[in-house]
mmCIF file of C-alpha atoms in Angstrom:
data_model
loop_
_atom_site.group_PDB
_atom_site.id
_atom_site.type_symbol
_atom_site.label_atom_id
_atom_site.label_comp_id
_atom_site.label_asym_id
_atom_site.label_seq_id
_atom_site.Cartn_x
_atom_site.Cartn_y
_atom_site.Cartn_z
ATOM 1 C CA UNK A 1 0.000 0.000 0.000
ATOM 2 C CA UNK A 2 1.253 3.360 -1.415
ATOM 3 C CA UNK A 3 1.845 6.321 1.659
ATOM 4 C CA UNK A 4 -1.083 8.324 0.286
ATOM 5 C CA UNK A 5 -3.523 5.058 -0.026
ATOM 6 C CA UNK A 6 -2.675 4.354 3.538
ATOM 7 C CA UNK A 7 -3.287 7.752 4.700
ATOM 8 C CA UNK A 8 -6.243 8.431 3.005
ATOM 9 C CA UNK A 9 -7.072 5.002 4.073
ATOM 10 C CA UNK A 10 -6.663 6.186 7.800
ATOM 11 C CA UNK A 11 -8.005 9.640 7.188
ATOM 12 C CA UNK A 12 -11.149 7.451 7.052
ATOM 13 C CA UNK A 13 -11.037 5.383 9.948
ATOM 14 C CA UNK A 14 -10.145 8.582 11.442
ATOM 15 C CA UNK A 15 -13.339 10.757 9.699
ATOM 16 C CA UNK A 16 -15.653 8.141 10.313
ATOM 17 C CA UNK A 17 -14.896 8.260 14.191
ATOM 18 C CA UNK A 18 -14.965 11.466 14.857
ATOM 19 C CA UNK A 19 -11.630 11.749 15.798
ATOM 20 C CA UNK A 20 -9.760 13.617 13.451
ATOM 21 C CA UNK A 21 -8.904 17.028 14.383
ATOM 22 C CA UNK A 22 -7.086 18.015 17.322
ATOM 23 C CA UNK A 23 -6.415 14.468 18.982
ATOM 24 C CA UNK A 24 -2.621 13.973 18.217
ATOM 25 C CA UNK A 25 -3.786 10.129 18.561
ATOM 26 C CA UNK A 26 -1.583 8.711 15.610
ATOM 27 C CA UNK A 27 1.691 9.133 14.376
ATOM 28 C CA UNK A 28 2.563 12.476 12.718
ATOM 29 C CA UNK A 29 3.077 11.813 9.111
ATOM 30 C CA UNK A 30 -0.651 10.623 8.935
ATOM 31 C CA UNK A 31 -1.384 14.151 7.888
ATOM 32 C CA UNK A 32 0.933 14.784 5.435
ATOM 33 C CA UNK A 33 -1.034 13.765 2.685
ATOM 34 C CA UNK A 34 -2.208 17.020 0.986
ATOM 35 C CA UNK A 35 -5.535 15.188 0.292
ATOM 36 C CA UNK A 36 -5.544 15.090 3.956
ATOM 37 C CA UNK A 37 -3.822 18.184 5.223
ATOM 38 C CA UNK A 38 -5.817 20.447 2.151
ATOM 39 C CA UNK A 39 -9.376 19.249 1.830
ATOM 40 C CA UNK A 40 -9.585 16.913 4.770
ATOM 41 C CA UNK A 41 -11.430 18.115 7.873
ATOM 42 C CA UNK A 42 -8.284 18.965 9.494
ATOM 43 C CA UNK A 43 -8.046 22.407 8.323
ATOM 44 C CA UNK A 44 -5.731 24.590 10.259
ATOM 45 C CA UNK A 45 -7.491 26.347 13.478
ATOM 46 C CA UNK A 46 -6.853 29.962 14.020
ATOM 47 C CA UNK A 47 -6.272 30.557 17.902
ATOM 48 C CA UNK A 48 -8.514 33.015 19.585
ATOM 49 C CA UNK A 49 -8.186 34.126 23.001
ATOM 50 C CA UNK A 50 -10.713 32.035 25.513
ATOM 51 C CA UNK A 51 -13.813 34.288 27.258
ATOM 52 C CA UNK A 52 -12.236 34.874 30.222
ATOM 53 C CA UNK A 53 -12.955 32.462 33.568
ATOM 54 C CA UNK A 54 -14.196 30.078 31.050
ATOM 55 C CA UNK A 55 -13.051 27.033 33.533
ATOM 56 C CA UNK A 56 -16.835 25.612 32.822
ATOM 57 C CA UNK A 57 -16.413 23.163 29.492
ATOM 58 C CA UNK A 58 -19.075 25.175 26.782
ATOM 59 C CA UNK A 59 -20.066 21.992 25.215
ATOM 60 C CA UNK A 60 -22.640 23.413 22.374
ATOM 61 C CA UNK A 61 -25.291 20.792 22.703
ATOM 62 C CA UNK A 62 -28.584 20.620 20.077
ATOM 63 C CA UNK A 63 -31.557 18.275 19.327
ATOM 64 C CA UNK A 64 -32.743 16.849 17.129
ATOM 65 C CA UNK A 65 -29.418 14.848 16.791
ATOM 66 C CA UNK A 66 -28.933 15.448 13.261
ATOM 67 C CA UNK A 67 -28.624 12.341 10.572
ATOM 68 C CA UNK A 68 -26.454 12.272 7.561
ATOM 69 C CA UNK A 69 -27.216 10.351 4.659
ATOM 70 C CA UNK A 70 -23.856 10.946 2.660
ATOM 71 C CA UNK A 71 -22.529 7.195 2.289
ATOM 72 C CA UNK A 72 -26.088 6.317 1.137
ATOM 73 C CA UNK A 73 -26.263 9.021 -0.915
ATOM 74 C CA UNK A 74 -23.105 8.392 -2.565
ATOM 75 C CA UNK A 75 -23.475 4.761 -3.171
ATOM 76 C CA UNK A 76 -26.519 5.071 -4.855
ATOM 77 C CA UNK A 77 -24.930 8.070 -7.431
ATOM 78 C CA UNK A 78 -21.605 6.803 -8.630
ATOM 79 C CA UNK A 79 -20.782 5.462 -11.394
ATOM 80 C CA UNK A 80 -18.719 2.253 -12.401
ATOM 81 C CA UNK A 81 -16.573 4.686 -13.888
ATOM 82 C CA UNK A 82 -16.651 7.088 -11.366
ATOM 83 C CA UNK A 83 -15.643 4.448 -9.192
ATOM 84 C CA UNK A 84 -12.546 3.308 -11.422
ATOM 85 C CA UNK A 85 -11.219 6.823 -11.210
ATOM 86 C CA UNK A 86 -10.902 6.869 -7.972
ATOM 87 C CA UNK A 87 -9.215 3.687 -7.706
ATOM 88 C CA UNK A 88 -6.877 4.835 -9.997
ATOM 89 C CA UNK A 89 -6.323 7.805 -8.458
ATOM 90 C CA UNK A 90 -5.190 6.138 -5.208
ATOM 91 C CA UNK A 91 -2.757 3.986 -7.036
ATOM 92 C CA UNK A 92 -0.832 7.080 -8.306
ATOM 93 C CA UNK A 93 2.498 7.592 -6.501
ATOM 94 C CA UNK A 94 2.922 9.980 -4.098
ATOM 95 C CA UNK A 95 0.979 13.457 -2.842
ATOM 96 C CA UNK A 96 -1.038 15.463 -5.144
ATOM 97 C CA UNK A 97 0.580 18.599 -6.627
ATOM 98 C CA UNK A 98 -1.115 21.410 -6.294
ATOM 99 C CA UNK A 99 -1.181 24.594 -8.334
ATOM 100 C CA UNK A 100 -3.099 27.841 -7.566
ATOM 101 C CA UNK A 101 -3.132 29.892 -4.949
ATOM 102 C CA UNK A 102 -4.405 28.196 -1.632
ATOM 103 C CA UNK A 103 -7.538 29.011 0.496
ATOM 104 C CA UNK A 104 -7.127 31.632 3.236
ATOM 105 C CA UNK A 105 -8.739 31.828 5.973
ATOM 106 C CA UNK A 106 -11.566 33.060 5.083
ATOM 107 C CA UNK A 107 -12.499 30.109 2.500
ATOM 108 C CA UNK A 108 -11.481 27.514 5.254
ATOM 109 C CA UNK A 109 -14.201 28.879 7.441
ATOM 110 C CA UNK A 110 -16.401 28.524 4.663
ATOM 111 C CA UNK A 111 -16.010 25.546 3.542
ATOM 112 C CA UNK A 112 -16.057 24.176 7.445
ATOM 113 C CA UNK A 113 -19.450 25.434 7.790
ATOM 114 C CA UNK A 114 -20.337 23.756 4.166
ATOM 115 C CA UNK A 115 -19.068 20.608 4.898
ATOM 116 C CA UNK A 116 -21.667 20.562 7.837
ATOM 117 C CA UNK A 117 -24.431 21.698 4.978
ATOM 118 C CA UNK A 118 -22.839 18.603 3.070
ATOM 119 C CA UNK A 119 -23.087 16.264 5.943
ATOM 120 C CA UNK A 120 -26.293 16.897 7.743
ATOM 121 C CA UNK A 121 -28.346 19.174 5.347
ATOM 122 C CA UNK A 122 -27.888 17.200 1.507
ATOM 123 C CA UNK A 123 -26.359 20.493 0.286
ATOM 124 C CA UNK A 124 -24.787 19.331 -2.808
ATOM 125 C CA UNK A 125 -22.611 20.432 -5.585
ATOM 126 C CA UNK A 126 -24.420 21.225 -9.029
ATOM 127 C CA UNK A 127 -21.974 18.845 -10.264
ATOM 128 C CA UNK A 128 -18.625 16.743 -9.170
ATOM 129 C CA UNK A 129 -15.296 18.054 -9.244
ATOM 130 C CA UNK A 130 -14.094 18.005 -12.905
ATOM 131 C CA UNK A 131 -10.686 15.528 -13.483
ATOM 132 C CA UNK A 132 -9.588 17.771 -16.375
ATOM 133 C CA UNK A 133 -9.034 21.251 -17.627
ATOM 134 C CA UNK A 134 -11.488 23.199 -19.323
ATOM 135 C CA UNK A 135 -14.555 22.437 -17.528
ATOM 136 C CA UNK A 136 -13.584 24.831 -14.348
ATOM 137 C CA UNK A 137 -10.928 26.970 -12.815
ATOM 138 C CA UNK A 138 -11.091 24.691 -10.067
ATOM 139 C CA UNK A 139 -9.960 21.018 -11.515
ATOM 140 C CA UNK A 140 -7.574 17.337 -10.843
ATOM 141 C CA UNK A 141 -5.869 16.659 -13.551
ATOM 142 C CA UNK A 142 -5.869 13.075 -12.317
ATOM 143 C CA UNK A 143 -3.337 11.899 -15.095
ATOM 144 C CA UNK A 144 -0.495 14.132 -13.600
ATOM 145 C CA UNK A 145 -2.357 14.297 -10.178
ATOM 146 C CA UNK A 146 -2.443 17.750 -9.828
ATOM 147 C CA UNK A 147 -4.792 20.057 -8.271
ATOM 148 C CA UNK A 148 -5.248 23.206 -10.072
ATOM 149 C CA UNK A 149 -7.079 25.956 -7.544
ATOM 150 C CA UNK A 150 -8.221 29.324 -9.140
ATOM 151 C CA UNK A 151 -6.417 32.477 -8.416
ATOM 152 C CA UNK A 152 -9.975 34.630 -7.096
ATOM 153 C CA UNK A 153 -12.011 33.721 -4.504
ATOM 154 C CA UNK A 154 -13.523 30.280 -4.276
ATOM 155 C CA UNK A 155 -17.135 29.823 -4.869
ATOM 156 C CA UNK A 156 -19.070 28.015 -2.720
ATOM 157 C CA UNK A 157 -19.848 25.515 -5.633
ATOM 158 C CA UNK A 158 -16.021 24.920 -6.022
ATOM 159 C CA UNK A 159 -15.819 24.146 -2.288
ATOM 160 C CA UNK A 160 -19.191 22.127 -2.437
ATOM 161 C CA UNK A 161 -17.363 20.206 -5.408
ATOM 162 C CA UNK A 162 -14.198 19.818 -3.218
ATOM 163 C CA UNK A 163 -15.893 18.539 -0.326
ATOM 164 C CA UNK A 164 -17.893 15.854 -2.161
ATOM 165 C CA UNK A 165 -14.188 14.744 -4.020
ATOM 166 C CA UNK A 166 -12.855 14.110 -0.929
ATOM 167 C CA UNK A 167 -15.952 11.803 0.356
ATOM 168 C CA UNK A 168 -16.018 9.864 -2.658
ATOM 169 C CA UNK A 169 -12.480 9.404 -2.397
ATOM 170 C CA UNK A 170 -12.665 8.467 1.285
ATOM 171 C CA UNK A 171 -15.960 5.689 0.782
ATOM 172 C CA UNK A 172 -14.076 4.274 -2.348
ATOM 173 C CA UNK A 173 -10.843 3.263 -0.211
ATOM 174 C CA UNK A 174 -12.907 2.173 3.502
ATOM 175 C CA UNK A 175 -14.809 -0.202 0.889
ATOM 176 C CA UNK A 176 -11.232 -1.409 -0.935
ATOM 177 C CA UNK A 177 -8.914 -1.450 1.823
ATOM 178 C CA UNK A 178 -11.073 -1.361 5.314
ATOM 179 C CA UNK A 179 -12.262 -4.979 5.843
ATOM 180 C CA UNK A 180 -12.801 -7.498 8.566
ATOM 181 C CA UNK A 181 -10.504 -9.634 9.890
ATOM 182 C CA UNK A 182 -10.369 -13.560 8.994
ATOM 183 C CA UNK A 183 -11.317 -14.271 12.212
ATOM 184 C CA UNK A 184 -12.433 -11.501 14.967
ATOM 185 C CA UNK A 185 -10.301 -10.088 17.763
ATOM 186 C CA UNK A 186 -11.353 -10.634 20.793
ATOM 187 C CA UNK A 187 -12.855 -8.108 22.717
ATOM 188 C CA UNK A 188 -13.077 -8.129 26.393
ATOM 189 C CA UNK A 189 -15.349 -4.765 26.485
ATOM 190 C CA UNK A 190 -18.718 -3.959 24.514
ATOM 191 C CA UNK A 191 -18.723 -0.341 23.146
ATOM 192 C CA UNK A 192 -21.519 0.347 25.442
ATOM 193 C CA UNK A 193 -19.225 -0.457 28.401
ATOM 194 C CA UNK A 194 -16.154 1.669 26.921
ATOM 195 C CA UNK A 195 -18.399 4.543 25.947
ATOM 196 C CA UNK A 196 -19.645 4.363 29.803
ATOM 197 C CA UNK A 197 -15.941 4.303 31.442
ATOM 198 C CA UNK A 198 -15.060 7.301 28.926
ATOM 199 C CA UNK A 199 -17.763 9.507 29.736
ATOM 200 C CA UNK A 200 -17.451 8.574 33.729
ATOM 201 C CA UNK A 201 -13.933 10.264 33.413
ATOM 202 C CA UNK A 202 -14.738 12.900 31.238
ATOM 203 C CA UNK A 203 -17.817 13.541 33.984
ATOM 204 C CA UNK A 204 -14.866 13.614 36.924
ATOM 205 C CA UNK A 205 -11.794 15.212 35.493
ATOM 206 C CA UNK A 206 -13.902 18.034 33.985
ATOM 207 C CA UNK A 207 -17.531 18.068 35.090
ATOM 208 C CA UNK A 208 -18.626 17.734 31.882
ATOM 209 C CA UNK A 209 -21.777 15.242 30.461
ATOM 210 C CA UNK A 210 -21.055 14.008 27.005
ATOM 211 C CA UNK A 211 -23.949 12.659 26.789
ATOM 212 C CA UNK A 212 -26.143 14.614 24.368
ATOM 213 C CA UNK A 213 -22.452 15.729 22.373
ATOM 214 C CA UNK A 214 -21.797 13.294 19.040
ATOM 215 C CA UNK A 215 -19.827 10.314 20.327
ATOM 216 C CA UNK A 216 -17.861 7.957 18.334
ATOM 217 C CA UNK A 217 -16.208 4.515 19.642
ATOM 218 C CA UNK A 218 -13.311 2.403 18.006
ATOM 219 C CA UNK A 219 -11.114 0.232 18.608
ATOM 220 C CA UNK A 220 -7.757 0.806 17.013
ATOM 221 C CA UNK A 221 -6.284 -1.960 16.423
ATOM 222 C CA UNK A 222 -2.114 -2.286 16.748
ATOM 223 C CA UNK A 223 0.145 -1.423 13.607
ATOM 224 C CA UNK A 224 2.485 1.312 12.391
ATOM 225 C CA UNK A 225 4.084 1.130 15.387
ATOM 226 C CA UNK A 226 0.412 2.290 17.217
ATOM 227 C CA UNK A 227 -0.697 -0.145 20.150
ATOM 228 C CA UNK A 228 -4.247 -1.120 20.137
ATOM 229 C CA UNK A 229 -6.684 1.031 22.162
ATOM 230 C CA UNK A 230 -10.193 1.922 23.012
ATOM 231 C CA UNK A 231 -10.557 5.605 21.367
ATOM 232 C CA UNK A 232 -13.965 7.401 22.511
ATOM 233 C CA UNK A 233 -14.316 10.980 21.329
ATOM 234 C CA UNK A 234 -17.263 13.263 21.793
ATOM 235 C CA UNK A 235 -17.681 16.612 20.216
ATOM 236 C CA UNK A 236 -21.173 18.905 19.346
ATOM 237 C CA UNK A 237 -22.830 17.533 16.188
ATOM 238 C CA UNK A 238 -21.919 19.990 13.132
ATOM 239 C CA UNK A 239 -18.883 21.376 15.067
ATOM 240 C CA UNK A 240 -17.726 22.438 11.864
ATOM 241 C CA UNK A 241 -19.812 25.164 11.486
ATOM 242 C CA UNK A 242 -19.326 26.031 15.164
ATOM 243 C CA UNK A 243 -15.481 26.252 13.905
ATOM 244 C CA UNK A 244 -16.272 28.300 10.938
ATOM 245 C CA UNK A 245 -17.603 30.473 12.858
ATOM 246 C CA UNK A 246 -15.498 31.399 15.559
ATOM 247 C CA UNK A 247 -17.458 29.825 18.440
ATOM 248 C CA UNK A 248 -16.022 28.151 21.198
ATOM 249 C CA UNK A 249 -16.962 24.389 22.178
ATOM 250 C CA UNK A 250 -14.776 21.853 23.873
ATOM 251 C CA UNK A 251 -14.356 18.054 22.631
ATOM 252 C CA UNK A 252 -13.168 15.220 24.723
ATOM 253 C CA UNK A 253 -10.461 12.435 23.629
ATOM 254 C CA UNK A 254 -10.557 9.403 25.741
ATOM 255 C CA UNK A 255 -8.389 6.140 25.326
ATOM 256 C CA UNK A 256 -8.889 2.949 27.074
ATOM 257 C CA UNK A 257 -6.766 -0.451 27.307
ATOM 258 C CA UNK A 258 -8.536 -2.915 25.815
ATOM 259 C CA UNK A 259 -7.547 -5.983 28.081
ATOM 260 C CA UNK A 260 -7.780 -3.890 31.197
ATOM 261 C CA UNK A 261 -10.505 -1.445 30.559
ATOM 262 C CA UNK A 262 -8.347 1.111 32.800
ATOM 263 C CA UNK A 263 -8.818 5.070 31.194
ATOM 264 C CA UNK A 264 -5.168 5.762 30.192
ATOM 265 C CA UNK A 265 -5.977 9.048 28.400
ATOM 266 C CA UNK A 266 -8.532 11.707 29.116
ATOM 267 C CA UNK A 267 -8.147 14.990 26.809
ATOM 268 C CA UNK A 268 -10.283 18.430 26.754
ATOM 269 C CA UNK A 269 -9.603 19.983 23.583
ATOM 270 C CA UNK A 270 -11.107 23.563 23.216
ATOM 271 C CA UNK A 271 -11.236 25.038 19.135
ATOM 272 C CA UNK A 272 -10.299 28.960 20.016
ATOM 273 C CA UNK A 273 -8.577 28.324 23.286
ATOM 274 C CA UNK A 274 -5.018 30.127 22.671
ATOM 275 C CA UNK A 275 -1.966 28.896 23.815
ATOM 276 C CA UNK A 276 0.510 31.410 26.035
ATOM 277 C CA UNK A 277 4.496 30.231 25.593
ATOM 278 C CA UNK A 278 6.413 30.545 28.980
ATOM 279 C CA UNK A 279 9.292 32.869 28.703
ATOM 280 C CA UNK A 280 12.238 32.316 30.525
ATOM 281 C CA UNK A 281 11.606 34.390 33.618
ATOM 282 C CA UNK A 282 7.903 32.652 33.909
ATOM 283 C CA UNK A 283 9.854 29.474 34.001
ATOM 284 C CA UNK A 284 12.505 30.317 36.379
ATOM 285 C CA UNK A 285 9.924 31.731 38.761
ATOM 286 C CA UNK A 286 7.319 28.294 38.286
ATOM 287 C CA UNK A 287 10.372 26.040 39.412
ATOM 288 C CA UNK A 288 9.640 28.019 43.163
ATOM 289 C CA UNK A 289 6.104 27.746 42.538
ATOM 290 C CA UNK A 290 4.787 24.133 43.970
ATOM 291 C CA UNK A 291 1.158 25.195 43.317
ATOM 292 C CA UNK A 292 1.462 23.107 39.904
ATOM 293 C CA UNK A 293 2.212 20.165 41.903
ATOM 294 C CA UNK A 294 -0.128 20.906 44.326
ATOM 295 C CA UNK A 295 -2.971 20.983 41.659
ATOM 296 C CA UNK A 296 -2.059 17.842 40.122
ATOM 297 C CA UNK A 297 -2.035 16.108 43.199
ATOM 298 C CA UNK A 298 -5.281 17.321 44.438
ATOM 299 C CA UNK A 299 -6.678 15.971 40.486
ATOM 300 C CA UNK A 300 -5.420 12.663 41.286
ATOM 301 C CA UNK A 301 -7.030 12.260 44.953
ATOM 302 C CA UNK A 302 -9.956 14.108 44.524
ATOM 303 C CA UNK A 303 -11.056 14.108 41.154
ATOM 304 C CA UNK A 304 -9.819 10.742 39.983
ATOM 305 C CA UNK A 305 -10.308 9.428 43.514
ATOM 306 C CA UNK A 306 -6.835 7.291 43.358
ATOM 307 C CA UNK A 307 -6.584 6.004 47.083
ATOM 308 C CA UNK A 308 -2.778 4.663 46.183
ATOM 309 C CA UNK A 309 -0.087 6.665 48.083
ATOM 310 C CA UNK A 310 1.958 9.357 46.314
ATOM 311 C CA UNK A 311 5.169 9.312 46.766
ATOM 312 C CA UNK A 312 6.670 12.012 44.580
ATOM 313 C CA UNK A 313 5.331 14.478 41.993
ATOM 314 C CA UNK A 314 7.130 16.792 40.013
ATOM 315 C CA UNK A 315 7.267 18.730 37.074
ATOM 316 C CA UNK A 316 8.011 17.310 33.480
ATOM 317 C CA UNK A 317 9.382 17.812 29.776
ATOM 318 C CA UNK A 318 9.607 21.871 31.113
ATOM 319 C CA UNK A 319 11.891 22.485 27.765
ATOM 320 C CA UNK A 320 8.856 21.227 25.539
ATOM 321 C CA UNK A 321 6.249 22.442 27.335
ATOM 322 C CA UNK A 322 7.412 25.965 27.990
ATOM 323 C CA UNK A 323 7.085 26.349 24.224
ATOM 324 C CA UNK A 324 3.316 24.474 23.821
ATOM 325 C CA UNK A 325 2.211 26.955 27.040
ATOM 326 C CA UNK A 326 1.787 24.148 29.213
ATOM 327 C CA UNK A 327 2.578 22.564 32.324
ATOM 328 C CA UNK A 328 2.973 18.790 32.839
ATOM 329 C CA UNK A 329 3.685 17.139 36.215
ATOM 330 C CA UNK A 330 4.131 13.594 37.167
ATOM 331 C CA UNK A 331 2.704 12.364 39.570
ATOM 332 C CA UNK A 332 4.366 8.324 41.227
ATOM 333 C CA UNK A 333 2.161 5.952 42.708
ATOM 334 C CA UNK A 334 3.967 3.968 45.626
ATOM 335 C CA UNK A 335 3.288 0.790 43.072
ATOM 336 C CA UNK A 336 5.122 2.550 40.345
ATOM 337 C CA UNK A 337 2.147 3.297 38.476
ATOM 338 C CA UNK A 338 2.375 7.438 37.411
ATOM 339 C CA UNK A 339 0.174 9.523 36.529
ATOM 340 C CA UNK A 340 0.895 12.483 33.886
ATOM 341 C CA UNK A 341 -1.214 15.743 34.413
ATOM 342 C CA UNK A 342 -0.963 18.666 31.861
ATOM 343 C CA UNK A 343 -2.549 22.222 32.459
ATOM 344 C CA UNK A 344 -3.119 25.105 30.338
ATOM 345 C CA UNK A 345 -0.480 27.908 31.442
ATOM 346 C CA UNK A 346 -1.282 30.313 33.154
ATOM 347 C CA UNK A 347 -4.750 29.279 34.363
ATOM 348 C CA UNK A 348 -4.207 26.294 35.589
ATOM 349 C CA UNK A 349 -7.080 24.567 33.250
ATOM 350 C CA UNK A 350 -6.553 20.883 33.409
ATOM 351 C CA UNK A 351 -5.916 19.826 29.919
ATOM 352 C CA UNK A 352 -5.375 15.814 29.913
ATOM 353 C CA UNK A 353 -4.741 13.439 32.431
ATOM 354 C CA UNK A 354 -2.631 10.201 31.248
ATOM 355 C CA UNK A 355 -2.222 6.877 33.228
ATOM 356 C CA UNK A 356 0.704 4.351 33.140
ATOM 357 C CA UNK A 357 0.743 1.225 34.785
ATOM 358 C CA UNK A 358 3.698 0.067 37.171
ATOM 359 C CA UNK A 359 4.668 -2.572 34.240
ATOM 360 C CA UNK A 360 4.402 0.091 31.582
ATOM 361 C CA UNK A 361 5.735 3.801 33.414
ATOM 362 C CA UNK A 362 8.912 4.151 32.023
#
């Protein structure tokens, strides 16, 4: 399997769970496919400053949940042929070219809150995305795989057409290259019971209820040098178009070990939350400062209600972290088990809480 067929490949596992932006789950190169990293969901997120005191998660929840039809759709409109492109398409080697100027911000927003319309609302494009010139300043030319993106503002019938490329593209390869096992993995934990142990620790690190929030469950199973894990992530239905449009909302990341069913991994992820880098003097002055450690501590025993003794806690990866505008402390277990708490600097916002077991703390 060709780099770009794998990561479009995983771009749908990915898409499909809900997991995609923000989570950091899987190895970095995943995004580098321009498919991916252009026209993907993962568009880039422009930082805004958080409403201040916002230590209360905004989650953004709605009802009716809202039902897409896209796959359906989809299957029922293509073409043999249609179909065949694609395929070839995926077989060419390496990441699409592109030529053209490239969407600013503006256009990303746009086509955020269109990919929702997309989704959820059958907004569709008058017709697909042409695969040769002279049908459209926007156009692949599939035989030299090349992307050629007009040099005035996108229409939203270019992005429409861009949008519905990119699902076609991503149902084609989960039906060629997703299938089932020869003979099923065991599983020790029924979704229902993951989804429950995910949103009990979302519900006690940050006092939030997932439960009216989209929430996708998955088991990931081990390759490309990934373990295998439980991933449960819950975000507000059309977030997109929360994104497009500035609005804050939080999302929640949790992984869980599938033979134990312990939560290793519970993440708040905020879309306009901005980061603040530590200077130098901030850092000199938090290696005095032991309320940090203090708060970690107090997250561990109260909020995750670990009765183990501590025996040390300190904090962590400062050289890294001073640059991300957080603060990470780890926190030992008298077993050897640790746990790894990183906050949001300088409000002290708790921002994940991580778990290793005595056999596998390093």
């Amino acid at each position: 399997m060709n780099k770009k067929k794998w990561s479009v490949t995983m771009a749908v596992v990915l898409c499909s769970s809900g997991m995609f932006a923000f989570s950091g789950l899987l190895v970095p190169s995943l995004a580098n496919s321009a498919v991916i990293a252009k026209y993907s969901t993962a568009t880039p997120v422009s930082a805004k400053a958080s409403p201040a005191g916002s230590a209360v998660p905004v989650l953004k929840v709605e009802a009716p949940v809202p039902v897409s039809t896209v796959n359906d759709d989809l299957i029922k409109q293509m073409t043999e042929e249609q179909i065949q492109q694609i395929y070839y398409y995926l077989e060419l080697p390496g990441d699409p070219h592109i030529s053209g100027r490239a969407m600013s911000d503006a256009e990303i927003n746009r086509r955020r809150v269109l990919e929702d319309k997309y989704v959820y609302d059958g907004v569709r494009p008058q017709k697909p995305l042409p695969l040769e010139a002279g049908q459209g300043e926007l156009y692949l030319d599939i035989k030299t795989n090349t992307y050629h993106q007009p040099e005035r503002t996108w229409t939203d019938e270019e992005l429409l057409q861009m949008i519905d490329w990119s699902y076609r593209v991503n149902l084609v390869a989960s039906k060629r290259n997703i299938t089932a096992p020869a003979v099923a993995v065991p599983q020790k934990f029924s979704k229902a019971e993951v989804q429950a142990r995910a949103a009990e620790s979302v519900r006690k690190l940050f006092d939030a209820d997932v439960s009216k929030l989209k929430t996708n469950v998955m088991l990931v199973e081990p390759g490309y040098g990934i373990p295998s894990f439980w991933s449960v992530h819950s975000e507000p239905y059309k977030s997109l178009t929360l994104l497009g449009q500035g609005q804050e909302y939080w999302q929640y990341s949790v992984q869980i070990d599938p033979d134990t069913g312990v939560v290793v991994d519970t993440t708040a992820f905020n879309s306009v939350m901005k980061r603040t880098p530590i200077d130098a003097a901030a850092a000199a002055a938090m290696k005095k400062d032991d309320s940090w450690v203090k708060e970690a501590t107090r997250i561990v025993k109260d909020k995750q209600g670990e009765k183990r003794k501590i025996v040390k806690a300190y904090l962590t990866g400062t050289e890294v972290n001073n640059k991300r505008g957080m603060v990470a402390v780890d926190v030992l277990l008298e077993d050897g088990s640790k746990y790894n708490a990183e906050f949001r600097y300088p409000g002290k916002q708790l921002r994940c809480l991580i778990y290793e077991p005595a056999g596998k703390a390093k």
